[in-house]
Coordinates of C-alpha atoms in Angstrom, one line a residue:
X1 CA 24.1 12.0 -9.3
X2 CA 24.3 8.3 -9.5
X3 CA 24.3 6.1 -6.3
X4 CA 27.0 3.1 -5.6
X5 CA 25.0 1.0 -6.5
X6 CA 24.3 2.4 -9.8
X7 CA 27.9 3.1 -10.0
X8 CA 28.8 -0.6 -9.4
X9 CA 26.3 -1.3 -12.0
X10 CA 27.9 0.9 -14.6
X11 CA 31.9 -1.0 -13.8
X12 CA 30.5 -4.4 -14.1
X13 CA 29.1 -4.1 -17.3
X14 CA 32.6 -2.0 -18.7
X15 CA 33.8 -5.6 -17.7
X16 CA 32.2 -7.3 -20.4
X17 CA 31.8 -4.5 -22.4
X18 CA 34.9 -2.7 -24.0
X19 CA 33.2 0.5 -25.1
X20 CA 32.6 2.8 -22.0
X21 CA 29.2 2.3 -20.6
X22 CA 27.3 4.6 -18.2
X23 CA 25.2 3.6 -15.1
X24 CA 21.7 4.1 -17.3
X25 CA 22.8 2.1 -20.1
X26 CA 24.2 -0.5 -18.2
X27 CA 20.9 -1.2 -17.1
X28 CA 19.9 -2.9 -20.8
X29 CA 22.6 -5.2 -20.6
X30 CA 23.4 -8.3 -18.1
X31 CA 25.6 -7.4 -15.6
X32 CA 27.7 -9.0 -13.1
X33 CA 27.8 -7.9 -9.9
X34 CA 29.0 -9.4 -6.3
X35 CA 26.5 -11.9 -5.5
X36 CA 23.9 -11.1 -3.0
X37 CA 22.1 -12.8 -0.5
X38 CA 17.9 -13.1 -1.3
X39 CA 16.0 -11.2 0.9
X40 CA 15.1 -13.3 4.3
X41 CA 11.6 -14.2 2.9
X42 CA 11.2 -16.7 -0.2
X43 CA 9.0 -14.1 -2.5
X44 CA 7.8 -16.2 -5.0
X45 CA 7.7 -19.8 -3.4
X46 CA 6.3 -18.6 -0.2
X47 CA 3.4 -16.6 -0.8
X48 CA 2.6 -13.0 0.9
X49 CA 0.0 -12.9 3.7
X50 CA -0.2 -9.8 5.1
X51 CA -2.4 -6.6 6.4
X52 CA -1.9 -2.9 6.0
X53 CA -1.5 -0.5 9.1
X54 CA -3.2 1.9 7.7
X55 CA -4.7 5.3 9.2
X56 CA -1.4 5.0 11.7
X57 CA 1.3 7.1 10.4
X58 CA -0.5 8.6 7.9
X59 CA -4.2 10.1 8.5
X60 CA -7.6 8.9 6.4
X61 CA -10.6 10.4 7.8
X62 CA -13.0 7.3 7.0
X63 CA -10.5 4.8 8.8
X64 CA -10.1 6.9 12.4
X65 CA -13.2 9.8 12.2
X66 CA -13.4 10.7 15.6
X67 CA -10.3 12.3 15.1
X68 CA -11.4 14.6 12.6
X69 CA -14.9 14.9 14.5
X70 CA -13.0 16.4 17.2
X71 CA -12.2 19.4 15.0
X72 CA -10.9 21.4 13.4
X73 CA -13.9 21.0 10.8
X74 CA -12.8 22.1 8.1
X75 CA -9.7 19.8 8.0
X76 CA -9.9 16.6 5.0
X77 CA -6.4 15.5 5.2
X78 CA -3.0 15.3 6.9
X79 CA -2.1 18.7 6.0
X80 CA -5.2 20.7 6.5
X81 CA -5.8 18.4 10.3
X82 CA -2.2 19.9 11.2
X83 CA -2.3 23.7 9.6
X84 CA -6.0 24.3 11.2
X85 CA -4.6 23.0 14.6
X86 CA -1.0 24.5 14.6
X87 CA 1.7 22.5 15.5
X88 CA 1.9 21.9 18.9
X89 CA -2.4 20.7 19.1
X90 CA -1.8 18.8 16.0
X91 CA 1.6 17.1 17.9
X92 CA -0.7 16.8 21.3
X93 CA -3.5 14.5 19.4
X94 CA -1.2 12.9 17.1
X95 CA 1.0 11.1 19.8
X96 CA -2.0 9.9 21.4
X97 CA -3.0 8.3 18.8
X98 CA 0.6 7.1 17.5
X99 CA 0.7 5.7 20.0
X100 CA -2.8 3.8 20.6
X101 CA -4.0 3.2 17.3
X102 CA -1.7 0.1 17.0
X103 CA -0.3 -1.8 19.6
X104 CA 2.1 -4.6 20.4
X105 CA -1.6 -6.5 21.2
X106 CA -1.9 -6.0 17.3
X107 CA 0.8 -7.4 15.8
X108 CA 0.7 -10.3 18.4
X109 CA -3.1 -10.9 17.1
X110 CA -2.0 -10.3 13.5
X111 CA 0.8 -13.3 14.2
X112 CA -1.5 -15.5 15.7
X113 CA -3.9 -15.1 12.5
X114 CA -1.1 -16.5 10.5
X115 CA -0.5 -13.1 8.2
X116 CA 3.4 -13.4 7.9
X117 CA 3.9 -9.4 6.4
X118 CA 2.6 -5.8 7.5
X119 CA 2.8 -3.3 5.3
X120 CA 3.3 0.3 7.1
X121 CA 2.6 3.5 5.6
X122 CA 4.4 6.4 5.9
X123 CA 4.6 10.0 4.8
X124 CA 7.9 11.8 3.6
X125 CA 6.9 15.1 6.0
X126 CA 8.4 11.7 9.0
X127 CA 11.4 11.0 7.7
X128 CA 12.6 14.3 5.6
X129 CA 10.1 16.8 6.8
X130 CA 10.0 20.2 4.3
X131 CA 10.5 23.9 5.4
X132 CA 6.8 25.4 5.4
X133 CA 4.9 22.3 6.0
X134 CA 2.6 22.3 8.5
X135 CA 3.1 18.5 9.5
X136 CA 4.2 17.2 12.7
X137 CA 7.1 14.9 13.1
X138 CA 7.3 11.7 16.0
X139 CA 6.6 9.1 14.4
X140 CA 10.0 7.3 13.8
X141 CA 9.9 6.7 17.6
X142 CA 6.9 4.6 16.9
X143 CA 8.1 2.7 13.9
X144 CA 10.8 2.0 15.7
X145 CA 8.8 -0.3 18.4
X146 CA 6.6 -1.6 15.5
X147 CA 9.5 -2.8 13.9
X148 CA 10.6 -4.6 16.9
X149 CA 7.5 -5.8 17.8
X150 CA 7.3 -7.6 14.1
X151 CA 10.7 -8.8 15.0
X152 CA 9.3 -10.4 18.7
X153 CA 6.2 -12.4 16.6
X154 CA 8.3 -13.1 13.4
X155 CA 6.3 -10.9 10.9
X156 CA 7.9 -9.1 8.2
X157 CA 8.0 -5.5 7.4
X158 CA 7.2 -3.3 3.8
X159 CA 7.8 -0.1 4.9
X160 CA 5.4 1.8 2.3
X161 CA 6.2 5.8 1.5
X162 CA 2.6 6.8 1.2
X163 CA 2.8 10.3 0.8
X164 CA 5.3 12.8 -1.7
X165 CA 5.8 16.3 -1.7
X166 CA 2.7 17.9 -3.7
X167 CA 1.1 14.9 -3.8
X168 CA 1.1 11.9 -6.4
X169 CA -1.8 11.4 -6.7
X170 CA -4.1 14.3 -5.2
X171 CA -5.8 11.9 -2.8
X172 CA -6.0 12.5 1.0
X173 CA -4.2 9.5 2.0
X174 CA -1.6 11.4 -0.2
X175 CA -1.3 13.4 2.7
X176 CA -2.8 16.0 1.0
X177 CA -6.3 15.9 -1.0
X178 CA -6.8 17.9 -4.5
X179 CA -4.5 19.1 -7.2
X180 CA -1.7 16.4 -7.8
X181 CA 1.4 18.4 -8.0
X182 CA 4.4 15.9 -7.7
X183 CA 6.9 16.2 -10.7
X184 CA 6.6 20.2 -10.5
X185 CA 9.5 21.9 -8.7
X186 CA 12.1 19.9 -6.7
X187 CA 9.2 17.4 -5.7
X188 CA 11.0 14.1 -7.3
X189 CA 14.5 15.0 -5.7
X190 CA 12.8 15.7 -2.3
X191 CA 10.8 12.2 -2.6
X192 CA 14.5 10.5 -3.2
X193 CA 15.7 12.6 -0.1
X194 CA 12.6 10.7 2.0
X195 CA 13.7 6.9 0.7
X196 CA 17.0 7.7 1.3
X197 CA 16.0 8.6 4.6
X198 CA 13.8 5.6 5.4
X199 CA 16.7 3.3 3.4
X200 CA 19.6 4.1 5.7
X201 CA 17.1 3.9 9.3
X202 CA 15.6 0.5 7.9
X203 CA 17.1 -1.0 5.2
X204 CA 20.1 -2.9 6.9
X205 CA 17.4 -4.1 9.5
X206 CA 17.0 -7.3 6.6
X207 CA 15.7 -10.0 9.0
X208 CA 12.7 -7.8 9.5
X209 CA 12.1 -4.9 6.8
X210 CA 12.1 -7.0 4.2
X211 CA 11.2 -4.8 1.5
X212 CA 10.8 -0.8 0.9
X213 CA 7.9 0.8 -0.9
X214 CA 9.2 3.4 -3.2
X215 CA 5.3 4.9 -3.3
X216 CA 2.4 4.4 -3.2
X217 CA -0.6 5.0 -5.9
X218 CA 1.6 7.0 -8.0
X219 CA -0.9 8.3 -10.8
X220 CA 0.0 7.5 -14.3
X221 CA -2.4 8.9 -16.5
X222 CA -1.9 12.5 -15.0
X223 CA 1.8 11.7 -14.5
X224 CA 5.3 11.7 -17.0
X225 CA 5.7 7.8 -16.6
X226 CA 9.6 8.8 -17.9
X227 CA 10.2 10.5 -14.8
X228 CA 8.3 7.9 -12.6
X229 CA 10.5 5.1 -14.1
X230 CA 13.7 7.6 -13.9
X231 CA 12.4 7.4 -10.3
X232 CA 12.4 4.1 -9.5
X233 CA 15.3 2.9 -11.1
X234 CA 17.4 5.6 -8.9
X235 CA 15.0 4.6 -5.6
X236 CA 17.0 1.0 -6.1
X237 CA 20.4 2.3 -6.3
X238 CA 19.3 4.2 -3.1
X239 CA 17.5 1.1 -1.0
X240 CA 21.4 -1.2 -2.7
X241 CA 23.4 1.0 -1.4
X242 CA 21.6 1.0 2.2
X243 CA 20.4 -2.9 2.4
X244 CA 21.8 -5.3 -0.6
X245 CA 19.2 -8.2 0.3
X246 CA 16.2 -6.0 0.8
X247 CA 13.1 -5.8 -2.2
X248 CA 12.9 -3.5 -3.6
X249 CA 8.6 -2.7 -4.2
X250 CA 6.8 -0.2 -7.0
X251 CA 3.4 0.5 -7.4
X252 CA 1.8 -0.2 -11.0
X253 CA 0.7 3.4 -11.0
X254 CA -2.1 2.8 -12.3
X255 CA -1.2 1.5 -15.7
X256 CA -1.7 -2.5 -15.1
X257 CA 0.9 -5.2 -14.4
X258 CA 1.4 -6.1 -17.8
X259 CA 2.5 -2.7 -18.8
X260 CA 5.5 -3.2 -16.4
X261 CA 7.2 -6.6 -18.0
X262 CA 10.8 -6.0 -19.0
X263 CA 10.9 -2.9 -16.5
X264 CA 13.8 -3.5 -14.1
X265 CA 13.6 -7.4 -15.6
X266 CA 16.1 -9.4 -16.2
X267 CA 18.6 -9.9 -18.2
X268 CA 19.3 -6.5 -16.3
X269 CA 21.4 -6.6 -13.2
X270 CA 18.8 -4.8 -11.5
X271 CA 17.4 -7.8 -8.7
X272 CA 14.6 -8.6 -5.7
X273 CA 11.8 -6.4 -7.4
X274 CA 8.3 -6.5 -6.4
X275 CA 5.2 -5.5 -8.6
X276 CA 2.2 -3.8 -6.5
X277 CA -1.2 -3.6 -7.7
X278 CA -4.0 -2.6 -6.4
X279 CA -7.7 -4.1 -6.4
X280 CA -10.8 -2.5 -5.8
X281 CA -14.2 -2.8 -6.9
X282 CA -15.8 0.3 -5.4
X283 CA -14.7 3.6 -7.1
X284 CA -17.0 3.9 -10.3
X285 CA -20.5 3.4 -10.6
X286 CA -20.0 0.3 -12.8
X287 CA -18.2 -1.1 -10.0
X288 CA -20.7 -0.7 -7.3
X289 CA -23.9 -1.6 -9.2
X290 CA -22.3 -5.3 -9.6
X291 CA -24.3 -8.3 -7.7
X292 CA -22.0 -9.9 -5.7
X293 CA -21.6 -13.2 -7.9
X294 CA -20.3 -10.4 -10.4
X295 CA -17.6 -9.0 -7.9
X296 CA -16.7 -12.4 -7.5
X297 CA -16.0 -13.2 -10.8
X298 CA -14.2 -9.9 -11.5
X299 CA -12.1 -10.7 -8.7
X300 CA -11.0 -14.4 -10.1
X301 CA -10.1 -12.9 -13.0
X302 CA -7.8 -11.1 -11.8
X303 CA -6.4 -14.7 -11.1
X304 CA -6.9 -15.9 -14.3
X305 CA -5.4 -13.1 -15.9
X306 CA -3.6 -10.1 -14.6
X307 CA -1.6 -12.0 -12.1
X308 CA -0.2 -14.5 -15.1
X309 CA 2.8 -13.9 -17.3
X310 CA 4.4 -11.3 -15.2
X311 CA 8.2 -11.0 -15.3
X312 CA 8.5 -9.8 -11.3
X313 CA 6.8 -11.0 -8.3
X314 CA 3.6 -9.4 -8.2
X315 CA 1.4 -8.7 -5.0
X316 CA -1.7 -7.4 -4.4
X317 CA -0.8 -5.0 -2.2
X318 CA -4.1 -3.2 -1.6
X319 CA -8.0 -5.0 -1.4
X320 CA -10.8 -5.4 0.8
X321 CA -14.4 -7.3 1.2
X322 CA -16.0 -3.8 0.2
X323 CA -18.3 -4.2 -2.9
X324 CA -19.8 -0.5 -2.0
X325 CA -18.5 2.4 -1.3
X326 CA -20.4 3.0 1.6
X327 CA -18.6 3.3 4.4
X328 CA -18.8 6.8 5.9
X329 CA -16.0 9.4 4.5
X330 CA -14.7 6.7 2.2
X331 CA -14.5 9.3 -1.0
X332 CA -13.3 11.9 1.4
X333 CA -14.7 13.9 4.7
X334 CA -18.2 14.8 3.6
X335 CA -18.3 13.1 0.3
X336 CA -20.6 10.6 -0.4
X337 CA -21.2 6.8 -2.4
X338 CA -21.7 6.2 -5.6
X339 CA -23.7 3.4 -4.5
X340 CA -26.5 5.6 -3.4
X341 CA -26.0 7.8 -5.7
X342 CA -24.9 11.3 -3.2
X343 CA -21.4 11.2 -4.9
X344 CA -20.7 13.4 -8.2
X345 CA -21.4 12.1 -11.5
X346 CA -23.0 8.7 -10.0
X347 CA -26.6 6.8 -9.9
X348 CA -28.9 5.1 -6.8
X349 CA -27.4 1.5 -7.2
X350 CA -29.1 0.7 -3.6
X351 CA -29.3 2.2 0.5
X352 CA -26.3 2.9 2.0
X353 CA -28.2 2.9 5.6
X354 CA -26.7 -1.0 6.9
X355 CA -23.6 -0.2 5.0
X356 CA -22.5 3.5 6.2
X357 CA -20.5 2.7 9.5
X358 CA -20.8 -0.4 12.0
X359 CA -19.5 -3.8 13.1
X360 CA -19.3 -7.1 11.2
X361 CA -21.5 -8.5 13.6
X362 CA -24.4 -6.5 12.6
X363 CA -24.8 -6.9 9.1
X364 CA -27.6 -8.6 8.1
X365 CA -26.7 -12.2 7.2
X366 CA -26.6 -12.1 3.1
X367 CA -24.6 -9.3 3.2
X368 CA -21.9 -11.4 5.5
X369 CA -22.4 -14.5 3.3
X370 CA -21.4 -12.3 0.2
X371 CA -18.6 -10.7 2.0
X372 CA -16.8 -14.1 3.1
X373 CA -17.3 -15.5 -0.7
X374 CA -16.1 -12.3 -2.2
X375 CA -12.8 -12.6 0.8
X376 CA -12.7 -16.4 -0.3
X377 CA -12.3 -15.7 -3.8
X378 CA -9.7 -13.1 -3.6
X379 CA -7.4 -15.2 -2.0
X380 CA -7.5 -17.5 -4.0
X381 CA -7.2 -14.8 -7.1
X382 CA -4.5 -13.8 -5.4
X383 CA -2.3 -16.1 -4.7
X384 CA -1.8 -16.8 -8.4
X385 CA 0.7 -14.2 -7.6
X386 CA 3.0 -13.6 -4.9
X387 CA 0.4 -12.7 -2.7
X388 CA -1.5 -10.2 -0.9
X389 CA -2.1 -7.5 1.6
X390 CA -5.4 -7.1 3.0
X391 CA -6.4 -2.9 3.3
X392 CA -6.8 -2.2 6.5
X393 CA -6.3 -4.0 9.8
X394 CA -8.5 -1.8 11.8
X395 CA -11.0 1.6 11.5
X396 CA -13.7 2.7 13.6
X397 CA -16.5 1.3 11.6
X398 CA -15.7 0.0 8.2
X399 CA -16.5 -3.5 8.4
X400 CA -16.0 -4.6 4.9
X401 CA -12.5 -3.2 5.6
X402 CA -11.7 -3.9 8.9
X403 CA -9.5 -7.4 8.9
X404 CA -9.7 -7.3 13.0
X405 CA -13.3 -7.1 13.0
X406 CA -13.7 -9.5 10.1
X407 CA -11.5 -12.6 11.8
X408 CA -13.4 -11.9 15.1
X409 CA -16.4 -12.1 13.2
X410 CA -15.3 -16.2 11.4
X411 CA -15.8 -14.1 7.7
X412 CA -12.0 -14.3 6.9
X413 CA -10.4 -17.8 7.5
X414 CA -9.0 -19.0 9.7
X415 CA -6.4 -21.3 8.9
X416 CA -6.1 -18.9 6.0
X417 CA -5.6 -22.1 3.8
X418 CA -9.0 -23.1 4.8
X419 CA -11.4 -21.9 2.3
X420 CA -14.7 -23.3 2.5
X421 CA -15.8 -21.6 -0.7
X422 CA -13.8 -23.7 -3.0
X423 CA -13.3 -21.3 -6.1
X424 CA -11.6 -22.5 -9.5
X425 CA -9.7 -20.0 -11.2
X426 CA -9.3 -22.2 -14.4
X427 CA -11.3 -21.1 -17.6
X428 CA -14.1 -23.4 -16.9
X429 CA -15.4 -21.0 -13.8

């Protein structure tokens, strides 16, 4: 089935066309449509500054651990924290922390920091919850307020569908950690069932949900990219036909930004798409054993490179100051680093003991010298693109990820123009 908006695709382009023409084909050809308003931010001449809500809606056991601490212990994800507690201790603990976790103080401190986007994650068992599932739902009541609160402090909103049905991508902030099993059975159709959901909630709410996250982290390589693109094209009929001004956002997948140009480009009628990539440097041991003057200029490359020549507005929608993988849980509940070696298939790079959980504040100095260069730098790699959202605003004791901590702390900058570092991006560096 074909949306409207695919619909109105397909009768435009019989316009100019005389031979009939079907919604999918139309998309290779320019197409005329009513015009549309631009969503109510400038992407592209106004650049993204933003922070991730993450460990809110959806549960990672490294960003909030005292909630998996408190039993049951066995449980490593979403799905296991609610099936081992049942349903009504699982809903107990969840609204506590729904509605604790982030606060109107939040977004009002996020404001003041001049970040002008949050990006909110979400799992499809909130808005189209499946038969069997062991999830908990309550959360829309809380998105709700968040979106007002964005609203009270002029921030906008990318709502972010984080989790699918069997998982994209077989990691726990998937919802569910281990076998990736999206694509088998009705998993696509019930992920289009969940957008649609979040599309006709949010998406006429323009002046604040700017844009919608199809989802997240998708993961190519063990994925059929057909289907994934198949997916996307008909999550944008579903977010037109809800909100015609609001962007429409898909994630790389893994497979770089370049390998995206002339997907949902013009001269297709198909408008207000934006490119998310993530950037990490912590999840192989080549990664972690860089020196930090390496993770700097990894990260400037990215400038120099990655970020150029892209047909779509392209943010980085995912990074942090990490340059380990320390930080306690960060591979998964009981897992180790790779930086000191207690994680499969990896090699002692260096101590994880400073590193593991703590507070900006006490790090020893050189590591909080190299973690504002390394923040320094990727701005500046960033915002050869559209911009960027910093993972995550808050945890329990991630410092290299924790934004709150980190602006407390004078590491990130504030104004965030005001860079002290001074990197250059051109070939010269």
């Amino acid at each position: 089935m074909f949306s409207k908006a695919a619909i109105l695709l397909a009768l435009s382009c019989a316009i100019v066309d005389a031979a009939p023409i079907t919604a999918r084909d139309c998309l290779t050809y320019i197409c005329f449509l009513p015009s549309r308003r631009a969503p109510n931010f400038q992407y592209g001449s106004t650049k993204v500054r933003g922070v991730n809500l993450g460990g809110w809606f959806v549960l990672e056991p490294w960003i909030t651990p005292s909630l998996f601490e408190a039993g049951p212990q066995g449980a490593v994800d979403e799905y296991t924290y609610t099936q081992l507690l049942g349903k009504d201790e699982a809903f107990t603990r969840l609204t506590q922390h729904w509605s604790t976790w982030i606060t109107q103080a939040d977004f009002a401190s996020i404001a003041t920091a001049g970040l002008n986007h949050v990006r909110i994650p979400i799992g499809y068992w909130a808005v189209a919850p499946l038969d069997g599932d062991p999830y908990v739902q309550g959360q829309l009541a809380y998105l709700d307020e968040a979106i007002g609160w964005a609203r009270n402090v002029g921030l906008k909103v990318m709502l972010d569908l984080h989790g699918a049905p069997g998982s994209q991508n077989g990691f726990d902030n998937s919802g569910r950690y281990g076998s990736i099993n999206w694509q088998q059975g009705d998993t696509v159709l019930q992920t289009k069932n969940a957008v649609t959901a979040l599309a006709r909630r949010y998406a006429s709410q323009t002046d604040v949900v700017t844009s919608i996250e199809l989802l997240n982290e998708p993961f190519g390589p063990a994925l059929n990219m057909d289907i994934v693109k198949q997916f996307y094209y008909d999550g944008w009929g579903t977010i037109r036909d809800s909100g015609h001004n609001t962007a429409v956002t898909i994630h790389d997948a893994f497979e770089g930004a370049q390998y995206w140009n002339g997907f949902m480009a013009p001269p297709t009628a198909i408008d207000f798409v934006i490119l998310d990539i993530h950037q990490y440097q912590v999840f192989s041991p080549g990664e972690v054993a860089r020196n930090p003057a390496d993770h700097v200029s990894a990260a400037c490359n990215i400038g120099r490179t990655t970020l150029r020549d892209i047909d779509k507005w392209t943010i980085v929608g995912e990074w942090s100051g990490a340059e380990t993988d320390c930080a306690k849980w960060l591979n998964g509940r009981f897992k180790g680093a790779r930086y000191d070696g207690t994680f499969p298939q990896s090699y002692y790079v260096g101590d994880c003991n400073t590193k593991h959980a703590g507070k900006v504040a006490d790090l020893p100095q050189a590591d909080k010298d190299n973690l504002q260069h390394y923040i320094e730098a990727q701005l500046d790699a960033y915002e050869q693109g559209a911009g960027w959202m910093f993972w995550t605003w808050k945890t329990e004791g991630a410092p290299e990820w924790d934004m709150h901590d980190l602006l407390a702390n004078g590491l990130f900058p504030q104004p965030l123009t005001s860079r002290r570092c001074k990197f250059s991006l051109d070939d010269s560096l």
